[in-house]
Structures are given as structure tokens and as C-alpha cells.
Tab-separated table of C-alpha atoms in Angstrom:
chain	number	residue	atom	x	y	z
O	1	UNK	CA	36.613	12.555	22.493
O	2	UNK	CA	38.309	15.565	22.279
O	3	UNK	CA	37.797	19.521	23.680
O	4	UNK	CA	36.164	21.081	20.922
O	5	UNK	CA	37.787	24.303	19.695
O	6	UNK	CA	36.044	28.023	19.730
O	7	UNK	CA	34.145	30.361	17.241
O	8	UNK	CA	35.284	33.619	18.081
O	9	UNK	CA	33.378	36.779	16.458
O	10	UNK	CA	34.822	40.241	16.508
O	11	UNK	CA	32.000	42.815	15.534
O	12	UNK	CA	31.120	46.561	16.404
O	13	UNK	CA	30.571	49.650	14.871
O	14	UNK	CA	32.374	50.564	11.910
O	15	UNK	CA	35.463	52.728	12.664
O	16	UNK	CA	36.355	50.612	15.851
O	17	UNK	CA	39.228	49.248	14.676
O	18	UNK	CA	38.023	45.427	14.081
O	19	UNK	CA	40.587	44.641	11.127
O	20	UNK	CA	43.134	46.015	12.459
O	21	UNK	CA	42.088	44.111	15.610
O	22	UNK	CA	41.409	41.433	14.397
O	23	UNK	CA	45.210	40.855	12.466
O	24	UNK	CA	46.762	41.586	15.171
O	25	UNK	CA	45.011	38.609	17.575
O	26	UNK	CA	46.327	36.240	14.271
O	27	UNK	CA	49.906	37.833	14.805
O	28	UNK	CA	49.776	37.396	18.283
O	29	UNK	CA	48.558	34.053	18.042
O	30	UNK	CA	48.885	32.099	14.725
O	31	UNK	CA	47.309	28.666	15.599
O	32	UNK	CA	43.770	30.724	15.776
O	33	UNK	CA	42.425	30.392	12.529
O	34	UNK	CA	40.740	33.005	10.469
O	35	UNK	CA	37.504	32.025	8.584
O	36	UNK	CA	37.411	31.607	4.649
O	37	UNK	CA	34.953	33.071	2.641
O	38	UNK	CA	32.846	32.218	-0.474
O	39	UNK	CA	32.186	35.253	-2.564
O	40	UNK	CA	29.943	35.728	-6.294
O	41	UNK	CA	32.934	38.504	-7.577
O	42	UNK	CA	35.194	37.726	-9.833
O	43	UNK	CA	38.101	37.121	-8.431
O	44	UNK	CA	41.259	39.836	-8.283
O	45	UNK	CA	44.735	40.099	-9.250
O	46	UNK	CA	46.431	37.197	-6.807
O	47	UNK	CA	43.700	35.819	-5.246
O	48	UNK	CA	43.099	32.129	-4.544
O	49	UNK	CA	40.262	29.583	-4.709
O	50	UNK	CA	40.637	28.606	-1.039
O	51	UNK	CA	43.160	31.030	0.346
O	52	UNK	CA	41.318	34.015	-0.488
O	53	UNK	CA	37.956	32.890	-0.991
O	54	UNK	CA	35.847	30.324	-2.355
O	55	UNK	CA	34.710	31.696	-5.818
O	56	UNK	CA	30.682	31.094	-7.021
O	57	UNK	CA	28.787	31.737	-9.290
O	58	UNK	CA	25.375	33.297	-8.197
O	59	UNK	CA	23.207	30.551	-9.579
O	60	UNK	CA	25.913	28.083	-7.174
O	61	UNK	CA	25.258	30.844	-4.271
O	62	UNK	CA	21.409	31.200	-4.787
O	63	UNK	CA	21.667	26.762	-3.783
O	64	UNK	CA	24.070	27.450	-0.935
O	65	UNK	CA	21.834	29.733	0.450
O	66	UNK	CA	18.633	27.671	-0.148
O	67	UNK	CA	20.713	24.581	1.292
O	68	UNK	CA	20.826	26.207	4.870
O	69	UNK	CA	24.787	26.094	4.065
O	70	UNK	CA	26.343	29.293	5.548
O	71	UNK	CA	27.196	30.362	8.939
O	72	UNK	CA	25.862	34.095	7.303
O	73	UNK	CA	25.680	35.535	4.226
O	74	UNK	CA	24.953	39.448	3.040
O	75	UNK	CA	25.302	41.293	-0.245
O	76	UNK	CA	27.200	44.310	-0.683
O	77	UNK	CA	26.884	46.272	-3.947
O	78	UNK	CA	25.050	43.328	-5.947
O	79	UNK	CA	27.516	40.438	-4.841
O	80	UNK	CA	27.366	38.124	-2.214
O	81	UNK	CA	29.375	37.371	0.793
O	82	UNK	CA	28.650	34.427	3.295
O	83	UNK	CA	30.699	32.074	5.303
O	84	UNK	CA	30.175	28.200	4.912
O	85	UNK	CA	28.760	26.340	7.547
O	86	UNK	CA	30.773	23.075	7.452
O	87	UNK	CA	33.903	23.979	6.801
O	88	UNK	CA	33.547	26.344	10.211
O	89	UNK	CA	32.234	23.450	11.939
O	90	UNK	CA	34.716	20.543	10.806
O	91	UNK	CA	37.425	22.937	12.155
O	92	UNK	CA	36.017	23.835	15.328
O	93	UNK	CA	35.801	20.149	15.490
O	94	UNK	CA	39.073	19.306	15.087
O	95	UNK	CA	39.845	21.471	18.201
O	96	UNK	CA	40.988	24.404	16.144
O	97	UNK	CA	39.907	28.196	17.461
O	98	UNK	CA	38.228	30.237	13.940
O	99	UNK	CA	38.025	33.661	14.513
O	100	UNK	CA	35.598	36.061	12.910
O	101	UNK	CA	35.476	40.186	12.273
O	102	UNK	CA	32.235	40.566	11.009
O	103	UNK	CA	29.527	43.562	11.433
O	104	UNK	CA	27.033	43.045	13.882
O	105	UNK	CA	24.295	42.067	11.805
O	106	UNK	CA	26.960	39.031	10.672
O	107	UNK	CA	27.466	38.048	14.603
O	108	UNK	CA	24.113	37.938	14.876
O	109	UNK	CA	23.461	35.750	12.088
O	110	UNK	CA	26.389	33.374	13.290
O	111	UNK	CA	25.453	33.111	16.982
O	112	UNK	CA	21.905	32.030	15.347
O	113	UNK	CA	23.886	29.203	13.807
O	114	UNK	CA	25.839	28.181	16.000
O	115	UNK	CA	25.235	29.531	19.946
O	116	UNK	CA	28.185	28.794	21.569
O	117	UNK	CA	29.564	31.293	19.562
O	118	UNK	CA	31.816	33.924	21.367
O	119	UNK	CA	30.661	37.697	20.761
O	120	UNK	CA	32.905	40.253	21.221
O	121	UNK	CA	31.434	43.880	21.110
O	122	UNK	CA	34.926	46.017	20.532
O	123	UNK	CA	34.432	49.712	20.742
O	124	UNK	CA	36.454	52.821	20.757
O	125	UNK	CA	36.837	54.580	24.395
O	126	UNK	CA	33.828	57.151	23.423
O	127	UNK	CA	32.326	58.329	20.528
O	128	UNK	CA	34.475	61.189	20.191
O	129	UNK	CA	37.484	58.923	19.050
O	130	UNK	CA	35.156	57.238	16.783
O	131	UNK	CA	33.903	60.340	14.802
O	132	UNK	CA	37.693	60.503	14.624
O	133	UNK	CA	38.776	57.911	13.299
O	134	UNK	CA	35.988	57.543	11.019
O	135	UNK	CA	36.880	61.165	9.992
O	136	UNK	CA	40.613	60.155	8.989
O	137	UNK	CA	39.312	58.055	6.590
O	138	UNK	CA	38.588	60.866	4.743
O	139	UNK	CA	35.879	59.264	2.553
O	140	UNK	CA	32.980	60.523	4.961
O	141	UNK	CA	30.548	63.262	4.041
O	142	UNK	CA	29.430	65.472	7.431
O	143	UNK	CA	26.038	63.794	6.675
O	144	UNK	CA	26.976	60.235	5.999
O	145	UNK	CA	28.993	60.461	9.276
O	146	UNK	CA	26.127	61.330	10.805
O	147	UNK	CA	24.813	58.116	10.179
O	148	UNK	CA	27.451	56.230	11.162
O	149	UNK	CA	27.472	57.300	14.384
O	150	UNK	CA	24.067	57.306	14.835
O	151	UNK	CA	24.529	53.754	13.472
O	152	UNK	CA	27.137	52.830	15.738
O	153	UNK	CA	24.953	54.003	18.634
O	154	UNK	CA	22.014	51.843	17.704
O	155	UNK	CA	24.728	48.861	17.950
O	156	UNK	CA	26.027	49.727	21.162
O	157	UNK	CA	22.447	49.568	22.255
O	158	UNK	CA	22.691	46.330	21.226
O	159	UNK	CA	25.148	45.216	23.809
O	160	UNK	CA	23.328	42.778	25.607
O	161	UNK	CA	23.465	40.042	22.696
O	162	UNK	CA	27.267	39.725	23.142
O	163	UNK	CA	29.142	38.139	25.197
O	164	UNK	CA	31.806	40.169	25.846
O	165	UNK	CA	32.955	44.677	25.558
O	166	UNK	CA	36.675	45.432	24.475
O	167	UNK	CA	37.408	48.867	24.766
O	168	UNK	CA	39.881	49.675	21.639
O	169	UNK	CA	42.060	52.634	22.575
O	170	UNK	CA	45.420	50.930	21.421
O	171	UNK	CA	45.001	48.056	19.150
O	172	UNK	CA	47.538	46.007	20.979
O	173	UNK	CA	45.687	45.902	23.760
O	174	UNK	CA	42.664	45.094	22.426
O	175	UNK	CA	44.049	41.946	20.705
O	176	UNK	CA	45.705	40.992	23.965
O	177	UNK	CA	42.328	41.368	25.635
O	178	UNK	CA	40.969	39.158	23.267
O	179	UNK	CA	43.660	36.782	23.435
O	180	UNK	CA	42.862	36.671	27.277
O	181	UNK	CA	39.467	35.994	26.608
O	182	UNK	CA	39.989	32.798	24.182
O	183	UNK	CA	42.089	31.498	26.903
O	184	UNK	CA	39.384	31.734	29.144
O	185	UNK	CA	36.712	30.406	27.363
O	186	UNK	CA	39.372	27.711	26.845
O	187	UNK	CA	39.049	26.887	30.355
O	188	UNK	CA	35.422	26.871	30.581
O	189	UNK	CA	33.588	23.586	31.891
O	190	UNK	CA	31.565	23.545	28.886
O	191	UNK	CA	34.519	23.015	26.730
O	192	UNK	CA	36.480	20.791	29.189
O	193	UNK	CA	33.695	18.267	29.403
O	194	UNK	CA	35.641	15.410	27.253
O	195	UNK	CA	38.947	15.806	29.326
O	196	UNK	CA	36.406	15.762	32.583
O	197	UNK	CA	34.231	12.743	31.797
O	198	UNK	CA	37.800	10.929	30.364
O	199	UNK	CA	38.998	11.589	33.897
O	200	UNK	CA	35.403	10.159	35.832
O	201	UNK	CA	36.538	6.934	33.687
O	202	UNK	CA	39.479	6.614	35.117
O	203	UNK	CA	40.111	3.857	38.150
O	204	UNK	CA	42.186	5.059	40.900
M	1	UNK	CA	28.431	54.178	38.403
M	2	UNK	CA	31.261	52.099	38.625
M	3	UNK	CA	32.254	48.260	37.022
M	4	UNK	CA	31.575	46.056	39.905
M	5	UNK	CA	34.115	43.591	41.202
M	6	UNK	CA	33.940	40.152	41.095
M	7	UNK	CA	33.545	36.753	43.434
M	8	UNK	CA	35.716	34.759	42.410
M	9	UNK	CA	35.781	30.830	43.989
M	10	UNK	CA	38.240	28.561	43.760
M	11	UNK	CA	37.058	25.311	44.787
M	12	UNK	CA	37.878	21.629	44.086
M	13	UNK	CA	38.718	18.285	46.022
M	14	UNK	CA	40.621	17.975	49.033
M	15	UNK	CA	44.547	17.253	47.305
M	16	UNK	CA	43.676	19.634	44.303
M	17	UNK	CA	46.084	22.179	45.373
M	18	UNK	CA	43.173	24.644	46.384
M	19	UNK	CA	45.178	26.332	49.716
M	20	UNK	CA	48.632	26.907	47.140
M	21	UNK	CA	47.201	28.275	44.119
M	22	UNK	CA	45.082	30.594	45.970
M	23	UNK	CA	47.916	32.091	47.657
M	24	UNK	CA	49.695	32.449	44.466
M	25	UNK	CA	47.058	34.372	42.804
M	26	UNK	CA	47.090	36.718	45.612
M	27	UNK	CA	50.583	36.968	45.344
M	28	UNK	CA	50.440	37.196	41.506
M	29	UNK	CA	47.734	40.065	41.785
M	30	UNK	CA	48.130	41.539	44.739
M	31	UNK	CA	44.884	43.897	44.062
M	32	UNK	CA	42.631	40.509	44.582
M	33	UNK	CA	41.451	40.548	47.841
M	34	UNK	CA	40.811	37.845	50.089
M	35	UNK	CA	37.693	37.550	52.396
M	36	UNK	CA	37.660	37.219	56.099
M	37	UNK	CA	36.231	34.602	58.093
M	38	UNK	CA	33.711	34.876	61.305
M	39	UNK	CA	34.624	32.145	63.841
M	40	UNK	CA	33.815	30.939	66.886
M	41	UNK	CA	36.817	29.077	67.613
M	42	UNK	CA	39.361	31.060	70.506
M	43	UNK	CA	41.717	33.468	68.602
M	44	UNK	CA	45.334	31.565	68.616
M	45	UNK	CA	48.642	33.508	69.468
M	46	UNK	CA	48.991	35.963	67.124
M	47	UNK	CA	45.553	36.274	65.264
M	48	UNK	CA	44.094	39.922	64.860
M	49	UNK	CA	40.517	40.317	64.970
M	50	UNK	CA	39.710	41.300	61.431
M	51	UNK	CA	42.569	40.626	59.875
M	52	UNK	CA	42.413	36.409	60.425
M	53	UNK	CA	38.997	36.373	61.438
M	54	UNK	CA	36.431	38.040	62.948
M	55	UNK	CA	35.889	36.465	66.432
M	56	UNK	CA	32.255	35.655	68.065
M	57	UNK	CA	30.699	33.850	70.333
M	58	UNK	CA	28.454	30.223	69.650
M	59	UNK	CA	25.358	32.998	70.497
M	60	UNK	CA	26.405	35.447	68.397
M	61	UNK	CA	27.275	32.834	65.428
M	62	UNK	CA	23.896	31.506	65.778
M	63	UNK	CA	22.235	34.933	65.513
M	64	UNK	CA	24.338	35.677	62.547
M	65	UNK	CA	22.778	32.413	61.023
M	66	UNK	CA	18.879	33.585	61.924
M	67	UNK	CA	19.705	36.784	60.040
M	68	UNK	CA	20.945	35.142	56.953
M	69	UNK	CA	24.051	37.217	57.413
M	70	UNK	CA	26.658	34.399	56.002
M	71	UNK	CA	27.536	33.694	52.198
M	72	UNK	CA	28.452	30.168	53.600
M	73	UNK	CA	28.597	28.664	56.903
M	74	UNK	CA	30.212	25.458	57.818
M	75	UNK	CA	30.797	23.698	61.067
M	76	UNK	CA	34.350	21.731	61.988
M	77	UNK	CA	35.411	19.956	64.955
M	78	UNK	CA	32.329	21.935	67.383
M	79	UNK	CA	33.492	25.407	65.868
M	80	UNK	CA	32.023	27.341	63.171
M	81	UNK	CA	33.446	28.829	60.474
M	82	UNK	CA	31.243	31.617	57.866
M	83	UNK	CA	31.956	34.073	55.149
M	84	UNK	CA	29.832	37.244	56.238
M	85	UNK	CA	27.370	38.314	53.909
M	86	UNK	CA	27.781	41.917	53.882
M	87	UNK	CA	31.353	42.435	54.118
M	88	UNK	CA	32.007	40.607	50.985
M	89	UNK	CA	29.506	42.082	48.967
M	90	UNK	CA	30.354	45.905	49.815
M	91	UNK	CA	33.968	45.635	48.379
M	92	UNK	CA	32.426	43.922	45.561
M	93	UNK	CA	30.254	47.457	45.031
M	94	UNK	CA	33.251	48.895	45.582
M	95	UNK	CA	34.887	47.134	42.241
M	96	UNK	CA	37.021	44.890	44.681
M	97	UNK	CA	37.687	41.509	43.315
M	98	UNK	CA	37.233	39.029	46.357
M	99	UNK	CA	39.138	35.669	46.607
M	100	UNK	CA	37.592	32.483	48.547
M	101	UNK	CA	38.941	28.673	48.649
M	102	UNK	CA	36.280	26.771	50.064
M	103	UNK	CA	35.293	23.491	49.290
M	104	UNK	CA	32.652	22.421	47.279
M	105	UNK	CA	29.600	22.317	49.673
M	106	UNK	CA	30.427	25.707	50.343
M	107	UNK	CA	30.974	26.878	46.837
M	108	UNK	CA	27.388	26.069	46.259
M	109	UNK	CA	26.114	28.305	48.980
M	110	UNK	CA	28.334	31.103	47.686
M	111	UNK	CA	26.318	30.702	44.473
M	112	UNK	CA	23.269	30.500	45.527
M	113	UNK	CA	23.759	33.817	47.844
M	114	UNK	CA	25.270	35.636	44.539
M	115	UNK	CA	24.459	34.380	41.101
M	116	UNK	CA	26.918	36.014	39.665
M	117	UNK	CA	29.954	34.365	41.320
M	118	UNK	CA	32.607	32.957	39.314
M	119	UNK	CA	33.463	29.567	40.446
M	120	UNK	CA	36.160	27.666	39.400
M	121	UNK	CA	36.978	23.719	39.816
M	122	UNK	CA	40.360	23.117	40.467
M	123	UNK	CA	41.353	19.529	39.260
M	124	UNK	CA	44.761	17.531	39.262
M	125	UNK	CA	45.823	16.308	35.652
M	126	UNK	CA	44.292	12.789	37.221
M	127	UNK	CA	43.317	10.740	39.995
M	128	UNK	CA	46.567	9.174	40.314
M	129	UNK	CA	48.435	12.392	41.176
M	130	UNK	CA	45.473	13.394	43.506
M	131	UNK	CA	46.467	10.139	45.475
M	132	UNK	CA	49.615	10.729	45.137
M	133	UNK	CA	49.553	14.460	46.662
M	134	UNK	CA	47.024	13.394	49.497
M	135	UNK	CA	49.450	10.316	50.652
M	136	UNK	CA	52.386	12.295	50.768
M	137	UNK	CA	50.446	14.454	53.255
M	138	UNK	CA	51.429	11.222	55.822
M	139	UNK	CA	48.138	12.218	57.195
M	140	UNK	CA	46.361	9.532	56.102
M	141	UNK	CA	44.883	5.792	56.590
M	142	UNK	CA	44.778	3.672	53.759
M	143	UNK	CA	41.134	3.368	54.106
M	144	UNK	CA	40.685	7.767	54.710
M	145	UNK	CA	42.465	7.498	51.345
M	146	UNK	CA	39.987	5.945	49.232
M	147	UNK	CA	37.432	7.484	51.117
M	148	UNK	CA	39.156	11.057	49.705
M	149	UNK	CA	39.526	9.707	46.179
M	150	UNK	CA	35.935	8.611	46.230
M	151	UNK	CA	34.567	11.571	47.253
M	152	UNK	CA	36.842	13.445	45.147
M	153	UNK	CA	35.679	11.646	41.955
M	154	UNK	CA	31.860	12.480	43.663
M	155	UNK	CA	32.373	16.143	43.358
M	156	UNK	CA	33.861	16.293	40.079
M	157	UNK	CA	30.626	14.523	38.630
M	158	UNK	CA	28.916	17.646	39.635
M	159	UNK	CA	31.370	19.935	37.591
M	160	UNK	CA	28.301	21.113	36.104
M	161	UNK	CA	28.061	23.037	38.753
M	162	UNK	CA	31.447	25.261	37.856
M	163	UNK	CA	31.827	28.140	35.239
M	164	UNK	CA	35.695	26.728	35.231
M	165	UNK	CA	37.953	24.005	35.309
M	166	UNK	CA	41.497	24.875	35.768
M	167	UNK	CA	44.046	21.536	36.232
M	168	UNK	CA	46.875	21.848	38.868
M	169	UNK	CA	49.612	20.398	37.442
M	170	UNK	CA	52.368	23.237	38.099
M	171	UNK	CA	50.621	25.482	40.817
M	172	UNK	CA	52.167	28.342	39.306
M	173	UNK	CA	50.329	27.981	35.994
M	174	UNK	CA	47.331	26.967	37.556
M	175	UNK	CA	47.537	30.309	39.319
M	176	UNK	CA	48.084	32.112	35.820
M	177	UNK	CA	45.122	30.560	34.962
M	178	UNK	CA	42.769	31.683	37.710
M	179	UNK	CA	44.208	35.457	37.061
M	180	UNK	CA	43.520	35.202	32.558
M	181	UNK	CA	39.762	34.029	33.795
M	182	UNK	CA	39.581	37.093	36.305
M	183	UNK	CA	41.140	39.430	33.365
M	184	UNK	CA	38.381	37.674	30.735
M	185	UNK	CA	35.388	37.457	33.127
M	186	UNK	CA	35.949	41.875	33.857
M	187	UNK	CA	35.650	42.189	30.089
M	188	UNK	CA	32.277	40.623	29.978
M	189	UNK	CA	29.527	42.651	28.767
M	190	UNK	CA	27.302	41.846	31.932
M	191	UNK	CA	30.964	43.613	34.237
M	192	UNK	CA	30.599	46.852	31.965
M	193	UNK	CA	27.080	47.775	31.780
M	194	UNK	CA	27.783	51.135	33.131
M	195	UNK	CA	30.432	51.799	31.035
M	196	UNK	CA	27.905	51.237	28.337
M	197	UNK	CA	25.352	53.098	29.396
M	198	UNK	CA	27.495	55.786	30.315
M	199	UNK	CA	28.693	55.592	26.800
M	200	UNK	CA	24.800	55.727	25.555
M	201	UNK	CA	24.388	58.956	27.393
M	202	UNK	CA	27.239	60.679	25.206
M	203	UNK	CA	26.501	63.001	22.435
M	204	UNK	CA	28.646	63.083	19.594
């Protein structure tokens, strides 16, 4: 029997820098696997089946929902996106760590499907910085900016559902903090039960 | 309001290398405080009150037990040794981390007095190594060695009471693993509540 891998979720409000930090974590530790989503949208140029996405028809996707085959699923602009449960749990059973970058709604779905998930809340040092980062995208109106900041506060108020809180001041440091969390989680007693049980079967 | 410090306990069987690893952790991170014990034994040459121990009479010590003033207490060769609760909790409230090196009985007492304690089980890679380390002390008879190994197995069987499991193959690496655990624990949501609550009171 082997120690399992970890399911680690980076979540947090829009503008916290989830995508950047996620990429940096994968760079810093190439052994961590990224998850591959299923989608109903058409492949774009260069996108490969099983690498970027698993492409499915709407009917196939709906059947997967009915079968409870998703760790999480969401619809964005009339397309569906979701994470297939079996592919992720197979990797974890083999001892691989799988990393997700997902909004709070998705993080909550994953936790409800897999209670040993490690949920990390990523946040800017303050709301001023969050506002600045969102504004710099240049895609927000004054009113959509206000909405996003309001949502961010509501999301932060749900911190109790998360295991860790990482401040994204400098993305490189936030990524290192997440690597520290992953390394420490692998030292938790609950992830070392196979090692301990093997030891208890030894003679001396 | 400020984030609290951590109470971290290194425990494990006799021969696992608790003392060596404890000293290395303090060297690697001099900000971590070691706890100072109260004892009824007489001071030895060079031992200073409040630095090496707090020296008390038997009557004073017994009064402290009656007052529930200890995080843990034990008797060794007719002398008492214990950790004063208020001194440790004061430091933790001020945001300092306090490290303990103690047997499993003491670790359990500390956890029962302070539920946010982080308990680390330190163990050799296998029982063969534990036997070798105990033998090398040159103080064990064949029969006391057998007893110690039996106790070690009983202690390991109680792994469920611990939070983390660190293998002491090379002491330097075990100390680094403990530093990783401490750094990750400081990122836990429950230790960052003051930070998060301050943020939730901000306007944007």
C-alpha cells in the first residue's frame, strides 16, 4: 500500500491572481499535475483532446452529470466546463498530487466530493490592491468593478470553509507558500498511514 | 488583534532523535522559543533560574499542580518536572512560537490542555535503525533494549493522536521538515483569523 497524493485547490476572488500563482506552482514543482477539464465548447486551433480539454457533446456532458461523474461542473456563456472525478482520483490513488485553480463555487463542490481536498484561499494584501489589479485589466466598468469587489468581500467572509490563507503580494512568494503547504500536508499523519502501518508490521 | 503563535511539540519514542532534531530546529529558526520547565531538583553548577529551569520546592510544585498551573508534569527519579501553562500561553498570545521536545505522555497532556497544539511524531525510518541507535548509547541491556523497542511500537500505534509524522533519517532533513510544518501551520486559516477580520472591516 502506498501513500496517496494530494488534491490541492487554489481559490479566491477574481483579481487575486489565481492563474499566475497556479502556473508558478507548476513551474516550481513540475511533479504536481494540473487537472484536465471536460468541456462542451468546440476545440480552438491547437487544442488537443486529453491535453487541454476532453471535448464532449452537450448530450454526453449531461449524461456525465447524471452519472455523478464530476468533481465540479459549471456553465460559462452557455458552455459547460467540469472536472472528471475518476481521472483525478485515479491519479491521487497512484500517489500523484493534483492542483486546481478554480472559483469558490467550484472549490466548495470539490470539497463536498472529496473531503481530503486541501483548500487554499488566495487573496491580495488588501482590497485597494484587488481594486487596482481588477482596474488594470481594462475590462471592468465602474459598476462591474464595484460588483466584483462586493463579491470578493462576500467570498472572503466564507474563509471558514478553507484550510489555508495565502496572501498574494508577490506571486513568486505566494507560489512558494503553496509549495510549503503541499510539503507539510504530505507529512500529515493521515497521509502517512500506509507508511506507519507497514512499520507496525515489522519485527525488531 | 494579532495572529497568535504556535505551540509545537516534537514527540516520539526514545531513540528517535528528539533532542538532536529539537536543537537543530532552534538553530535553523532562532525566532522559535524553547520552553523553560519548572523542577523540584536542585540546580546544578551553572544552571540559572528562569533560563535553564524555574527551581521550586516540592511544596511549591505541589501547590502549582493543585492550581492547575501546568501544561504537563511528570516525575523522574523522585524529582518533578513540568511546564508552566501561563508562561507558554503568554508567549503564544504575543505571536511567538514555542517548541517542545517531550515524550508521548507529555505530548498528550499538552494537547489536552491546549487543543491548538501541533503534535509531531518523530520516528526512525524503521525499527532496525531505532534498535541500532539505542544500542549505540551503550546504556541498554538486552532486556531494557527489548522493553524500549516494545514501548516504541506501542507509542507508534497511537499515531492517530498526532498531526504530523516526520521520519528522522538525517536529523538536518527532519529539522527542515519541522520548519516546513511550522511555516505551513502559520498559513492555516484558523491562525489568520485576525488578519482576515481586519481585512473584512476595510472599505474599498
